[in-house]
Tab-separated table of C-alpha atoms and ligand atoms in Angstrom:
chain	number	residue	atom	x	y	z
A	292	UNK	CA	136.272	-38.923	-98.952
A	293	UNK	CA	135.383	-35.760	-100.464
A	294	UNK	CA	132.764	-34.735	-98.153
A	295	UNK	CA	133.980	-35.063	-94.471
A	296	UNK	CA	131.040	-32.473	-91.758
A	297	UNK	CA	133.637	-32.943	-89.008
A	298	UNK	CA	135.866	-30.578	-90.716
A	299	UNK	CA	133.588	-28.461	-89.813
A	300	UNK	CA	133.226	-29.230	-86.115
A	301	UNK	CA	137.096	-29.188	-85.576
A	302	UNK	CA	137.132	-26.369	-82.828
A	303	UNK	CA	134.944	-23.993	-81.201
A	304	UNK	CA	135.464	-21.470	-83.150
A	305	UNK	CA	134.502	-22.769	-86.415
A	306	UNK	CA	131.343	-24.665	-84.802
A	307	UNK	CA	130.438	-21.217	-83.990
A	308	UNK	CA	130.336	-19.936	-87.360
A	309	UNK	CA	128.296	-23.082	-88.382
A	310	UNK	CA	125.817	-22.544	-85.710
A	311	UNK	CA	122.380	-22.511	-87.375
A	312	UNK	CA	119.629	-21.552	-84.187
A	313	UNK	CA	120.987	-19.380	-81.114
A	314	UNK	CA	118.996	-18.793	-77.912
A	315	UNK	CA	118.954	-15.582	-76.058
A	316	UNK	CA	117.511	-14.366	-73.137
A	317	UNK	CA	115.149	-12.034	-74.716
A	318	UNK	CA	113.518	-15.194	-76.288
A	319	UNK	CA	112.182	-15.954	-72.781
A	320	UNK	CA	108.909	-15.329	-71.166
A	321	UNK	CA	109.124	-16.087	-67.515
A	322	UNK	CA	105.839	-17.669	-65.801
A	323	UNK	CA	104.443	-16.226	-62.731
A	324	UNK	CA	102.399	-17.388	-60.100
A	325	UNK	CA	100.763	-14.656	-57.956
A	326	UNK	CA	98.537	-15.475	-54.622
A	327	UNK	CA	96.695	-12.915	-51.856
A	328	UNK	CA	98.594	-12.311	-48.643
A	329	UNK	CA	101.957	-10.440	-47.809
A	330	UNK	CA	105.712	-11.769	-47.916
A	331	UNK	CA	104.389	-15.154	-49.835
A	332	UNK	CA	106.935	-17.077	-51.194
A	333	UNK	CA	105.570	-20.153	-51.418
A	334	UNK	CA	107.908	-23.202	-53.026
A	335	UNK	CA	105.276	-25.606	-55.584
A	336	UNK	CA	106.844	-29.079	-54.503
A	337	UNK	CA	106.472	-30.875	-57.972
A	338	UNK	CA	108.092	-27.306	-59.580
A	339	UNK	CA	111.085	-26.805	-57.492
A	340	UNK	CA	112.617	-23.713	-57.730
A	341	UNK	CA	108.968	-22.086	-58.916
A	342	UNK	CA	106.918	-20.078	-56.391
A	343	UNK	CA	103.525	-18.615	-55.834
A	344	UNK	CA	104.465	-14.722	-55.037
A	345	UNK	CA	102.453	-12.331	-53.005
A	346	UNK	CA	102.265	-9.003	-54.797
A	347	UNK	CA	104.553	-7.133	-52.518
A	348	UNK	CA	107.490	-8.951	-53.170
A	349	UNK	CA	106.821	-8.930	-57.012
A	350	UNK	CA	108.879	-5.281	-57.077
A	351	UNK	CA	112.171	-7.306	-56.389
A	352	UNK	CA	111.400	-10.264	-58.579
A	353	UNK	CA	110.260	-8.527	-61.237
A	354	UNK	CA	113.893	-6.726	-61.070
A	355	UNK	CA	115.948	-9.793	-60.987
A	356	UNK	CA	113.740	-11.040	-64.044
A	357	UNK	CA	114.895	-7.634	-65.851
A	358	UNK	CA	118.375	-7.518	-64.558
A	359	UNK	CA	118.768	-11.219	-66.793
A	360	UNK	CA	117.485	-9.757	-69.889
A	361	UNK	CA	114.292	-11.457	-69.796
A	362	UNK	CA	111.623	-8.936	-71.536
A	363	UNK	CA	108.414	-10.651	-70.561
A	364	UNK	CA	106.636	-12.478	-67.703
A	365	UNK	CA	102.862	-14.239	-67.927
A	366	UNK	CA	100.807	-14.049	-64.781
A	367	UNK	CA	98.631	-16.960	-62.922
A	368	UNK	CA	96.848	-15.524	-60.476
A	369	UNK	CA	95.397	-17.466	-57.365
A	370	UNK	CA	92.408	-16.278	-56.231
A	371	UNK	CA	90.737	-15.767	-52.655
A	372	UNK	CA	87.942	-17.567	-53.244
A	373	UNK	CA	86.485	-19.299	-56.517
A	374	UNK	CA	82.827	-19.459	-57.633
A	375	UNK	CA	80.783	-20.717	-60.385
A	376	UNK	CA	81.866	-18.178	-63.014
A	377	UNK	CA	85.444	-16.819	-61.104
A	378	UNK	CA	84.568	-13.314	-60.356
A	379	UNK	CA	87.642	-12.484	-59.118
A	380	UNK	CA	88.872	-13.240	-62.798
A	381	UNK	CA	87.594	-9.684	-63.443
A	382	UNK	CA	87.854	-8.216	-60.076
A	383	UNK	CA	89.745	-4.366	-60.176
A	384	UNK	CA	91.376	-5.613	-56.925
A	385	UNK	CA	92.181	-9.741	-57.864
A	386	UNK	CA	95.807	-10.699	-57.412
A	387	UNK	CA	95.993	-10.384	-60.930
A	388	UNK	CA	95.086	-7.538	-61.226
A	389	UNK	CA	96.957	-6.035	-58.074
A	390	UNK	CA	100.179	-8.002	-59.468
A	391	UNK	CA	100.235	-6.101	-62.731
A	392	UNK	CA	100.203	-2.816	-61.277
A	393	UNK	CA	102.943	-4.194	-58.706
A	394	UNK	CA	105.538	-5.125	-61.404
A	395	UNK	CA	104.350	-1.685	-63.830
A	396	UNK	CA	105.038	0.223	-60.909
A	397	UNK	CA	108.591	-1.343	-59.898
A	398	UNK	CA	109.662	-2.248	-63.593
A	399	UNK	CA	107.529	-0.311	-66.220
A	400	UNK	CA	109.609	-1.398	-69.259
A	401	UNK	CA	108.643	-5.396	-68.511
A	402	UNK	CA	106.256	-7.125	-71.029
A	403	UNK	CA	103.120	-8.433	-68.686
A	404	UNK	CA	101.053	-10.631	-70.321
A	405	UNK	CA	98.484	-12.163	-68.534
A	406	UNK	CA	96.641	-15.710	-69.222
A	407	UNK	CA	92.758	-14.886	-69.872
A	408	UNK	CA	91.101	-18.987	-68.686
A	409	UNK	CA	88.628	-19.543	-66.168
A	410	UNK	CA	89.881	-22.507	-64.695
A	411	UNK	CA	91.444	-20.842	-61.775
A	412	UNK	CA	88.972	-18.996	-60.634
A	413	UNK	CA	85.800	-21.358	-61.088
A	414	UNK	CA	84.827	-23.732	-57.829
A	415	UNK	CA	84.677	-26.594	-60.542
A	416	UNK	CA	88.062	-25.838	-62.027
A	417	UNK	CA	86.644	-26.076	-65.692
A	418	UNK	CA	87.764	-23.586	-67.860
A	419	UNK	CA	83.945	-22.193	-69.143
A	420	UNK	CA	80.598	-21.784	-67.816
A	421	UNK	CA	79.032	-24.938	-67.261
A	422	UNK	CA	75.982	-26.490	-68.771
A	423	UNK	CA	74.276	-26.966	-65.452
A	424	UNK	CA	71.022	-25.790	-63.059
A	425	UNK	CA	68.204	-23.930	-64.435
A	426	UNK	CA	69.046	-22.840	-67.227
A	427	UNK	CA	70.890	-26.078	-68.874
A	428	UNK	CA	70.531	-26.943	-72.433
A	429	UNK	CA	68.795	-30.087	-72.440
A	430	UNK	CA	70.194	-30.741	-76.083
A	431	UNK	CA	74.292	-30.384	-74.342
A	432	UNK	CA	75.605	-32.970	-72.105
A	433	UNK	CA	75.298	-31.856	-68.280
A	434	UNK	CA	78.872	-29.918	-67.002
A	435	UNK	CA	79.678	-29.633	-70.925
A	436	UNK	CA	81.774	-26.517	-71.237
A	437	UNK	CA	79.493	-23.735	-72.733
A	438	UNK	CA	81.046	-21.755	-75.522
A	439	UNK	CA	79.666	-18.870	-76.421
A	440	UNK	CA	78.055	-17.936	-72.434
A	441	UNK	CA	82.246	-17.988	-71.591
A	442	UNK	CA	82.919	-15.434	-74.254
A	443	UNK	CA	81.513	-12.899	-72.558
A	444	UNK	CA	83.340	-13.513	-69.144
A	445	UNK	CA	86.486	-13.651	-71.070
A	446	UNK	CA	86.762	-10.865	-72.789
A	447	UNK	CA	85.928	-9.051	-69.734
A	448	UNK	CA	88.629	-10.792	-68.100
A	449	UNK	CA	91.086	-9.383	-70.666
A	450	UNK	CA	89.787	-6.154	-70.442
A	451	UNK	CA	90.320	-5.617	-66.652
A	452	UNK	CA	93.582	-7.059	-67.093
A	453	UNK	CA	94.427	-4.622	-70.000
A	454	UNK	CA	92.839	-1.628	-67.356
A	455	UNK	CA	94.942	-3.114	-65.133
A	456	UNK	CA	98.029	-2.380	-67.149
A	457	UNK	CA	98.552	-5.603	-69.264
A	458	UNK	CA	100.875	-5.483	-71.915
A	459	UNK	CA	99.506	-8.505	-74.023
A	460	UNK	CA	96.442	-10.909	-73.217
A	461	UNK	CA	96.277	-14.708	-73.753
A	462	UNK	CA	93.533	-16.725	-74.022
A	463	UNK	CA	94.423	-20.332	-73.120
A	464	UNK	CA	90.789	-21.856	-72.606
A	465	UNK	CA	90.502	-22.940	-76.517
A	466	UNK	CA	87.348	-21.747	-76.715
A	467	UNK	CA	85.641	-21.465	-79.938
A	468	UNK	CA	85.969	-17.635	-80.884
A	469	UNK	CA	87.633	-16.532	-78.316
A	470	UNK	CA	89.927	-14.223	-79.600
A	471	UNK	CA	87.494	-12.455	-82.168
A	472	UNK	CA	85.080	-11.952	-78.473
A	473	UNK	CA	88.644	-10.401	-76.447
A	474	UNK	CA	89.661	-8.142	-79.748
A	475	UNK	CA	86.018	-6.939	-80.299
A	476	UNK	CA	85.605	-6.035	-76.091
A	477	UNK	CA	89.286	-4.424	-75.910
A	478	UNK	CA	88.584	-2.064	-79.094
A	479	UNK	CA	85.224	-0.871	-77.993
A	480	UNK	CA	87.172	0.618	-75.417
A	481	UNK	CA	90.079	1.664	-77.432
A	482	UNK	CA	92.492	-0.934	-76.663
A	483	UNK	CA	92.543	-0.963	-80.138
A	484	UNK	CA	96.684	-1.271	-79.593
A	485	UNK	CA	96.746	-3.671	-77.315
A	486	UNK	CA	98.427	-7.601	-79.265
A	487	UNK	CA	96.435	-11.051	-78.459
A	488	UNK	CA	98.951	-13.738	-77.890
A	489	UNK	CA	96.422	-16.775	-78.446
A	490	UNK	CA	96.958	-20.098	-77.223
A	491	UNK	CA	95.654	-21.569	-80.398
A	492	UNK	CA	97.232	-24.941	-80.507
A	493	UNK	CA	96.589	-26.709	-76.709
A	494	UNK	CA	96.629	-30.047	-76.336
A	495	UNK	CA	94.876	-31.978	-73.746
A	496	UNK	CA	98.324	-33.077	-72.043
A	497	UNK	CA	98.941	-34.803	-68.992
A	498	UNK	CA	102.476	-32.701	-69.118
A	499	UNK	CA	100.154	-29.582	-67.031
A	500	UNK	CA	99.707	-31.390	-63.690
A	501	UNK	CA	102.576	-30.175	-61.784
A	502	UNK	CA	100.526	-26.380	-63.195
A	503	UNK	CA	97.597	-27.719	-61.851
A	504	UNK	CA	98.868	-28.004	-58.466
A	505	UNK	CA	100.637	-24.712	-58.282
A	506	UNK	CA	97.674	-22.654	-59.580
A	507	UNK	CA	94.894	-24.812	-58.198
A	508	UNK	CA	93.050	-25.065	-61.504
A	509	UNK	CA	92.561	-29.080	-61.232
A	510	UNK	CA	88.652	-29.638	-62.680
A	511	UNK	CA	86.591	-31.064	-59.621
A	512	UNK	CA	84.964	-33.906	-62.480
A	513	UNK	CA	85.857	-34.914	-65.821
A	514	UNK	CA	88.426	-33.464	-67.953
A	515	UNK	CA	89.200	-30.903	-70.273
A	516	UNK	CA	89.046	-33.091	-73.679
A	517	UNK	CA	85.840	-31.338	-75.068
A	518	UNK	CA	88.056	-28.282	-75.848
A	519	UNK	CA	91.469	-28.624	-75.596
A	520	UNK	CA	92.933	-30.702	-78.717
A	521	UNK	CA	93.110	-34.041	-79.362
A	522	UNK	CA	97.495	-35.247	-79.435
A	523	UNK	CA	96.867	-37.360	-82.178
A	524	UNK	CA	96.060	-34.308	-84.504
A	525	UNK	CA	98.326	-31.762	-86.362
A	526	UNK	CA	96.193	-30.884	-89.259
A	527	UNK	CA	93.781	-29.455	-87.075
A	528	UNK	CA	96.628	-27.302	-85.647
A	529	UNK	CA	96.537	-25.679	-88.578
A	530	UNK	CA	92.934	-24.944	-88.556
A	531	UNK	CA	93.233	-23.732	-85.291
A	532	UNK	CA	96.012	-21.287	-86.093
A	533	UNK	CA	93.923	-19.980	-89.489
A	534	UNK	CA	91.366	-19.432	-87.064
A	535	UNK	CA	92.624	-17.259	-84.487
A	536	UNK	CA	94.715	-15.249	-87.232
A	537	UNK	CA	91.028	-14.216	-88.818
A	538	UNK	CA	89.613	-13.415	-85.200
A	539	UNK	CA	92.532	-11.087	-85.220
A	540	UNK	CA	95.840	-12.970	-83.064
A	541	UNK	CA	99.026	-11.028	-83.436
A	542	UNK	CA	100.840	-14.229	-81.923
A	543	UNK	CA	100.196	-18.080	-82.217
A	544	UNK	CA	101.520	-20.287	-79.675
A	545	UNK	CA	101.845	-24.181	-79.603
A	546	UNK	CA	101.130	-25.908	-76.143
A	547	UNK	CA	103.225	-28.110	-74.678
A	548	UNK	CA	106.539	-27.788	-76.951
A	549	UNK	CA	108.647	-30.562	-76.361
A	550	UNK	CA	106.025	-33.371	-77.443
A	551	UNK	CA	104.558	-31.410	-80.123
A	552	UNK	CA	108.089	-29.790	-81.711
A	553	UNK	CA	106.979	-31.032	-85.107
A	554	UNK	CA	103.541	-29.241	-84.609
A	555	UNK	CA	105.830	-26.020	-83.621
A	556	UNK	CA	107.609	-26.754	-86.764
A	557	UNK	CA	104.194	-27.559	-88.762
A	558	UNK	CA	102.583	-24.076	-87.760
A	559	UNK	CA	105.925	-21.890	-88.390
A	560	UNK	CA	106.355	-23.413	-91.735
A	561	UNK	CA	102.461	-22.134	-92.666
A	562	UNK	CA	102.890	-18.823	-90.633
A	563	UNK	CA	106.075	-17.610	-91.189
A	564	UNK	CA	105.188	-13.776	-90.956
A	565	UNK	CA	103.421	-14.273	-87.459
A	566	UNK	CA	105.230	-14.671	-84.082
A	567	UNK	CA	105.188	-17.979	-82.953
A	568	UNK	CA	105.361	-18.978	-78.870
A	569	UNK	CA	105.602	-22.421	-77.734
A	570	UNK	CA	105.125	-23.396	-73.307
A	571	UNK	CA	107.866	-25.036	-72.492
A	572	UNK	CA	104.843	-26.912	-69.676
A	573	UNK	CA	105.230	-27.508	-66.086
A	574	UNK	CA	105.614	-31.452	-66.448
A	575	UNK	CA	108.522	-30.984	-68.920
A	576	UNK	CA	110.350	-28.746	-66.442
A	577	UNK	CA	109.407	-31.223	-63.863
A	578	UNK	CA	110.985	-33.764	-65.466
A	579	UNK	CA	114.060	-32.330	-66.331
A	580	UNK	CA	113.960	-31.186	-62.066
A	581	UNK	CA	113.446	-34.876	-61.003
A	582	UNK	CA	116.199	-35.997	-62.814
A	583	UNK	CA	118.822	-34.011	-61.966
A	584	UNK	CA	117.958	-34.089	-58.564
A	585	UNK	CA	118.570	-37.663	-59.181
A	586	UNK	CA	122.001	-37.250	-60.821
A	587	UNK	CA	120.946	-38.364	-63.712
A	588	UNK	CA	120.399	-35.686	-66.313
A	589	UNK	CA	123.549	-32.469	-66.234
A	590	UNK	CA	120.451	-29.999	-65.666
A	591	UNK	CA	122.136	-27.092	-67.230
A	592	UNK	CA	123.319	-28.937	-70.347
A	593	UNK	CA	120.123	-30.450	-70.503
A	594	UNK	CA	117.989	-27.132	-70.405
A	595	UNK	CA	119.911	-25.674	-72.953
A	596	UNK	CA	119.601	-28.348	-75.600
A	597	UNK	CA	115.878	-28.411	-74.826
A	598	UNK	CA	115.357	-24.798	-75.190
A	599	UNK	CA	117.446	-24.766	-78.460
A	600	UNK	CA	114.895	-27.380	-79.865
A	601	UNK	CA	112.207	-25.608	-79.373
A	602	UNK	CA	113.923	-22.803	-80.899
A	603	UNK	CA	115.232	-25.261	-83.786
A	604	UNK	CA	111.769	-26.013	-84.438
A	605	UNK	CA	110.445	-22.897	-85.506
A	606	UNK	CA	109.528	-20.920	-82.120
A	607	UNK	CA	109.892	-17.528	-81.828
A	608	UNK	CA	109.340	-17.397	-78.002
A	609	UNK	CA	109.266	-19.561	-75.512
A	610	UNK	CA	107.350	-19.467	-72.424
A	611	UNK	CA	109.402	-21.328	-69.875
A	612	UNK	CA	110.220	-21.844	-66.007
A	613	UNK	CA	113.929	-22.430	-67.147
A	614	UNK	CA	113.619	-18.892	-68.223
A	615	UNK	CA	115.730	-17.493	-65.243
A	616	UNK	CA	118.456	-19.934	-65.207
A	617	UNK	CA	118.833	-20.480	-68.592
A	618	UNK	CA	119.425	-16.721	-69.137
A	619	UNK	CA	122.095	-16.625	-66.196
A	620	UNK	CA	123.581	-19.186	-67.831
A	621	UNK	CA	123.469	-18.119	-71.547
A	622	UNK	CA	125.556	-15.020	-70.008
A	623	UNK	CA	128.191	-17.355	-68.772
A	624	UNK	CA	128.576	-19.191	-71.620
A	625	UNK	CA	129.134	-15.767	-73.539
B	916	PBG	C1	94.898	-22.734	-68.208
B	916	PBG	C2	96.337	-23.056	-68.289
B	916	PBG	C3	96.957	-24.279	-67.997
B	916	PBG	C4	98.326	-24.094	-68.225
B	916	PBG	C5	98.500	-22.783	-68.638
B	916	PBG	N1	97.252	-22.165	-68.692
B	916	PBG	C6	96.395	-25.523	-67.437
B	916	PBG	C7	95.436	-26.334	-68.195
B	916	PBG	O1	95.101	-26.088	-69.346
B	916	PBG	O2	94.950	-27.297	-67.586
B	916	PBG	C8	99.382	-25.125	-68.043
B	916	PBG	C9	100.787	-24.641	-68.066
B	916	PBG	C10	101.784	-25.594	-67.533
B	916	PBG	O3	101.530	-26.795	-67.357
B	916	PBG	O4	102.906	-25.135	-67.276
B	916	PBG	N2	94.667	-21.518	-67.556
């Protein structure tokens, strides 16, 4: 045998100096769930180990977040009370809003990016205005999603966010132009330096209900097919990602990861100068949970090899609510 890879793999030190894809902890962006009241910290049963934070104990999370070497947390902000368009979306005082200024004030250096959807704050839990009442277009299905009437509300979204003292905005609601409608609102106020991480490539995945529950975002009717993408495609992920680098994204992000690695892989390969995030979703970290609670799965061994495949696969970043453990334990293994 001439050629023999285990040679190779003999002992930890030379499978080190093979290693192709390393994970760190500054690849991590932790999610967030914020909620109104004081000294909230509220367990999300199908996310264990994930909470819904009240503002004033964000100071000390936001520390421990830090003191791992995670740069970077995205907010999901529970509202008081939800309406047909979510005014609290764009409220100076939403938990949002309050939460930023929370985690700028006790850690200034963190990353906050905030997610700019609807879906939370809307009594129907659809992530748009709908096409409904008086003033429906006869010529759109009734409750169809309207595009271009959401534009508006989102880009004021992810301006008070930005006022707020948002790092980065995302727009998750895959609305048609919606990242040409948040760049063109944030410059005409001079947030001309502010980056748009857009959620370009979502699927329609039934790997976001454990999210659902812990942000209360489940749509009252229907679904959420007539915008978000279609798992059978990947050539339209490209589209997509075209798309939202013309409106003016800085960063692209895939949505879930683990199902959709080879559209990670797909959009890196086309985009190779543009950051790339994949969200590592709620039902893939619920999986991984229930399992391991079970004895089946070694949960640490397990997150790791996940995370490195979405790594492996061309992301950049990866949004994930492994993010605190699998730093602590990236320092151990060091
Ligand atoms: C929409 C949004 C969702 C998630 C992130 N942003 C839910 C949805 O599209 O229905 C899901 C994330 C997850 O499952 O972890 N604001």
């Amino acid at each position: 045998m001439k050629l023999r890879p285990r040679r190779l793999r003999l002992s930890p030190g030379i499978r080190i100096m093979v290693c192709e894809t390393s994970l760190e902890s500054s690849d991590f962006i932790y999610p967030l769930f914020v909620t109104h009241g004081r000294g909230i910290k509220q367990e999300i049963s199908s996310m264990p180990g994930v909470f819904q934070w009240s503002p004033d104990l964000l100071a000390d999370e936001a520390k421990n977040i830090a003191e791992l070497g995670i740069p970077a947390v995205i907010l999901f902000g529970i509202p008081e009370s939800k309406d047909p368009i979510g005014l609290e979306n764009f409220s100076e005082n939403g938990i949002v809003q309050q939460s930023i200024r929370a985690i700028k004030q006790s850690e200034p250096e963190m990353i906050v990016i905030t997610d700019v959807c609807l879906c939370e704050y809307t009594d129907h839990g659809h992530c748009g205005i709908l096409n409904l009442g008086e003033n429906k277009n006869p010529a759109l299905p009734e409750g169809y999603v309207l595009n271009d009437e959401t534009l508006d509300v989102l880009a004021k979204v992810a301006i008070s966010h930005v006022q707020a003292g948002a790092d980065i905005v995302a727009p998750s609601g895959m609305m048609d132009g919606m990242v040409a409608a948040i760049r063109k609102g944030l410059d005409a106020l001079h947030f001309e330096h502010i980056p748009i991480l857009s959620y370009s490539v979502k699927y329609a995945s039934s790997f976001y209900g454990p999210f659902r529950e812990a942000a209360q975002g489940t749509p009252k009717f229907g679904d959420r097919q007539s915008h978000q993408m279609d798992p059978a495609n990947s050539r339209e992920a490209l589209r997509e990602a075209a798309l939202d680098l013309e409106e003016g994204a800085d960063m692209l992000m895939v949505k879930p990861a683990l199902a959709y690695l080879d559209v990670i892989h797909l959009l890196k390969q086309n985009h190779q100068e543009t950051p790339l995030a994949a969200y590592n979703v709620s039902g893939e970290y619920a999986m991984i949970k229930a399992a391991a609670a079970n004895g089946w799965l070694d949960e640490r061994r397990t997150v790791l090899e996940v995370l490195l495949s979405i790594k492996r696969s061309g992301a950049d970043l990866i949004i994930t609510y492994h993010a605190k453990d699998a730093a602590r334990w990236l320092k151990e293994n060091q």
